[in-house]
Amino acid sequence: AYVSFMDFSSTAPAEEIAGVMQAAGEVARHMGLEENGYRLITNAGRDSGQEVPHFHLHLLGGKALPAFPI
């Protein structure tokens, strides 16, 4: 199991990385999010609020999302 995006992106085979990204796109299309937009997020580490180290994605959409402060 991958503990973070950094772990996943640096150790997973290219085919697995591509597969995860393609799957995220398929879910977004299936949920009807492509036209109005969505946000794809992965949390990594304590400062992101991640309590248990593992790699996963969040797909947010279906309504207007606030901009992140810069």
PDB file of C-alpha atoms in Angstrom:
ATOM      1  CA  ALA A   1       0.000   0.000   0.000  1.00  0.00           C
ATOM      2  CA  TYR A   2       1.177   3.513  -0.770  1.00  0.00           C
ATOM      3  CA  VAL A   3       1.441   5.910   2.169  1.00  0.00           C
ATOM      4  CA  SER A   4       1.197   9.191   0.229  1.00  0.00           C
ATOM      5  CA  PHE A   5       1.064  10.729  -3.233  1.00  0.00           C
ATOM      6  CA  MET A   6       4.842  11.143  -3.124  1.00  0.00           C
ATOM      7  CA  ASP A   7       5.237   7.431  -2.395  1.00  0.00           C
ATOM      8  CA  PHE A   8       2.744   6.512  -5.123  1.00  0.00           C
ATOM      9  CA  SER A   9       4.202   8.856  -7.752  1.00  0.00           C
ATOM     10  CA  SER A  10       7.794   7.796  -7.108  1.00  0.00           C
ATOM     11  CA  THR A  11       7.379   4.027  -6.694  1.00  0.00           C
ATOM     12  CA  ALA A  12       4.276   2.887  -8.586  1.00  0.00           C
ATOM     13  CA  PRO A  13       4.697   1.598 -12.135  1.00  0.00           C
ATOM     14  CA  ALA A  14       3.767   4.151 -14.805  1.00  0.00           C
ATOM     15  CA  GLU A  15       0.834   1.973 -15.882  1.00  0.00           C
ATOM     16  CA  GLU A  16      -0.615   2.069 -12.356  1.00  0.00           C
ATOM     17  CA  ILE A  17      -0.238   5.851 -12.099  1.00  0.00           C
ATOM     18  CA  ALA A  18      -1.926   6.276 -15.473  1.00  0.00           C
ATOM     19  CA  GLY A  19      -4.674   3.865 -14.418  1.00  0.00           C
ATOM     20  CA  VAL A  20      -5.465   5.811 -11.266  1.00  0.00           C
ATOM     21  CA  MET A  21      -5.670   9.085 -13.187  1.00  0.00           C
ATOM     22  CA  GLN A  22      -7.827   7.514 -15.904  1.00  0.00           C
ATOM     23  CA  ALA A  23     -10.136   6.047 -13.264  1.00  0.00           C
ATOM     24  CA  ALA A  24     -10.507   9.463 -11.607  1.00  0.00           C
ATOM     25  CA  GLY A  25     -11.470  10.938 -14.978  1.00  0.00           C
ATOM     26  CA  GLU A  26     -13.983   8.153 -15.600  1.00  0.00           C
ATOM     27  CA  VAL A  27     -15.604   8.745 -12.200  1.00  0.00           C
ATOM     28  CA  ALA A  28     -15.803  12.500 -12.867  1.00  0.00           C
ATOM     29  CA  ARG A  29     -17.472  11.847 -16.240  1.00  0.00           C
ATOM     30  CA  HIS A  30     -19.822   9.248 -14.766  1.00  0.00           C
ATOM     31  CA  MET A  31     -20.864  11.700 -12.044  1.00  0.00           C
ATOM     32  CA  GLY A  32     -21.526  14.424 -14.643  1.00  0.00           C
ATOM     33  CA  LEU A  33     -18.824  16.739 -13.303  1.00  0.00           C
ATOM     34  CA  GLU A  34     -16.872  17.352 -16.498  1.00  0.00           C
ATOM     35  CA  GLU A  35     -18.891  20.298 -17.831  1.00  0.00           C
ATOM     36  CA  ASN A  36     -19.012  22.511 -14.722  1.00  0.00           C
ATOM     37  CA  GLY A  37     -15.760  21.343 -13.179  1.00  0.00           C
ATOM     38  CA  TYR A  38     -14.412  19.489 -10.196  1.00  0.00           C
ATOM     39  CA  ARG A  39     -11.390  19.335  -7.931  1.00  0.00           C
ATOM     40  CA  LEU A  40      -9.121  16.306  -7.481  1.00  0.00           C
ATOM     41  CA  ILE A  41      -7.251  16.343  -4.151  1.00  0.00           C
ATOM     42  CA  THR A  42      -4.898  14.066  -2.295  1.00  0.00           C
ATOM     43  CA  ASN A  43      -3.875  14.733   1.295  1.00  0.00           C
ATOM     44  CA  ALA A  44      -0.357  13.889   2.440  1.00  0.00           C
ATOM     45  CA  GLY A  45       1.089  14.369   5.891  1.00  0.00           C
ATOM     46  CA  ARG A  46       0.110  15.918   9.166  1.00  0.00           C
ATOM     47  CA  ASP A  47      -0.240  19.497   7.898  1.00  0.00           C
ATOM     48  CA  SER A  48      -2.855  18.351   5.378  1.00  0.00           C
ATOM     49  CA  GLY A  49      -4.995  16.795   8.097  1.00  0.00           C
ATOM     50  CA  GLN A  50      -4.077  13.234   7.180  1.00  0.00           C
ATOM     51  CA  GLU A  51      -4.167  11.091  10.333  1.00  0.00           C
ATOM     52  CA  VAL A  52      -3.461   7.643   8.843  1.00  0.00           C
ATOM     53  CA  PRO A  53      -0.750   7.573   6.158  1.00  0.00           C
ATOM     54  CA  HIS A  54      -2.271   6.156   2.958  1.00  0.00           C
ATOM     55  CA  PHE A  55      -2.729   7.311  -0.612  1.00  0.00           C
ATOM     56  CA  HIS A  56      -6.211   8.141  -1.858  1.00  0.00           C
ATOM     57  CA  LEU A  57      -7.925  10.787  -3.949  1.00  0.00           C
ATOM     58  CA  HIS A  58     -10.874  13.050  -3.202  1.00  0.00           C
ATOM     59  CA  LEU A  59     -13.070  14.070  -6.121  1.00  0.00           C
ATOM     60  CA  LEU A  60     -15.060  17.186  -5.226  1.00  0.00           C
ATOM     61  CA  GLY A  61     -17.737  18.616  -7.450  1.00  0.00           C
ATOM     62  CA  GLY A  62     -21.414  19.093  -8.045  1.00  0.00           C
ATOM     63  CA  LYS A  63     -21.434  22.667  -6.794  1.00  0.00           C
ATOM     64  CA  ALA A  64     -19.252  25.771  -6.970  1.00  0.00           C
ATOM     65  CA  LEU A  65     -16.125  25.267  -4.876  1.00  0.00           C
ATOM     66  CA  PRO A  66     -14.387  28.084  -3.030  1.00  0.00           C
ATOM     67  CA  ALA A  67     -11.005  29.207  -4.297  1.00  0.00           C
ATOM     68  CA  PHE A  68      -8.002  28.224  -2.221  1.00  0.00           C
ATOM     69  CA  PRO A  69      -6.264  31.142  -0.545  1.00  0.00           C
ATOM     70  CA  ILE A  70      -2.797  31.717  -1.919  1.00  0.00           C
TER      71      ILE A  70
END
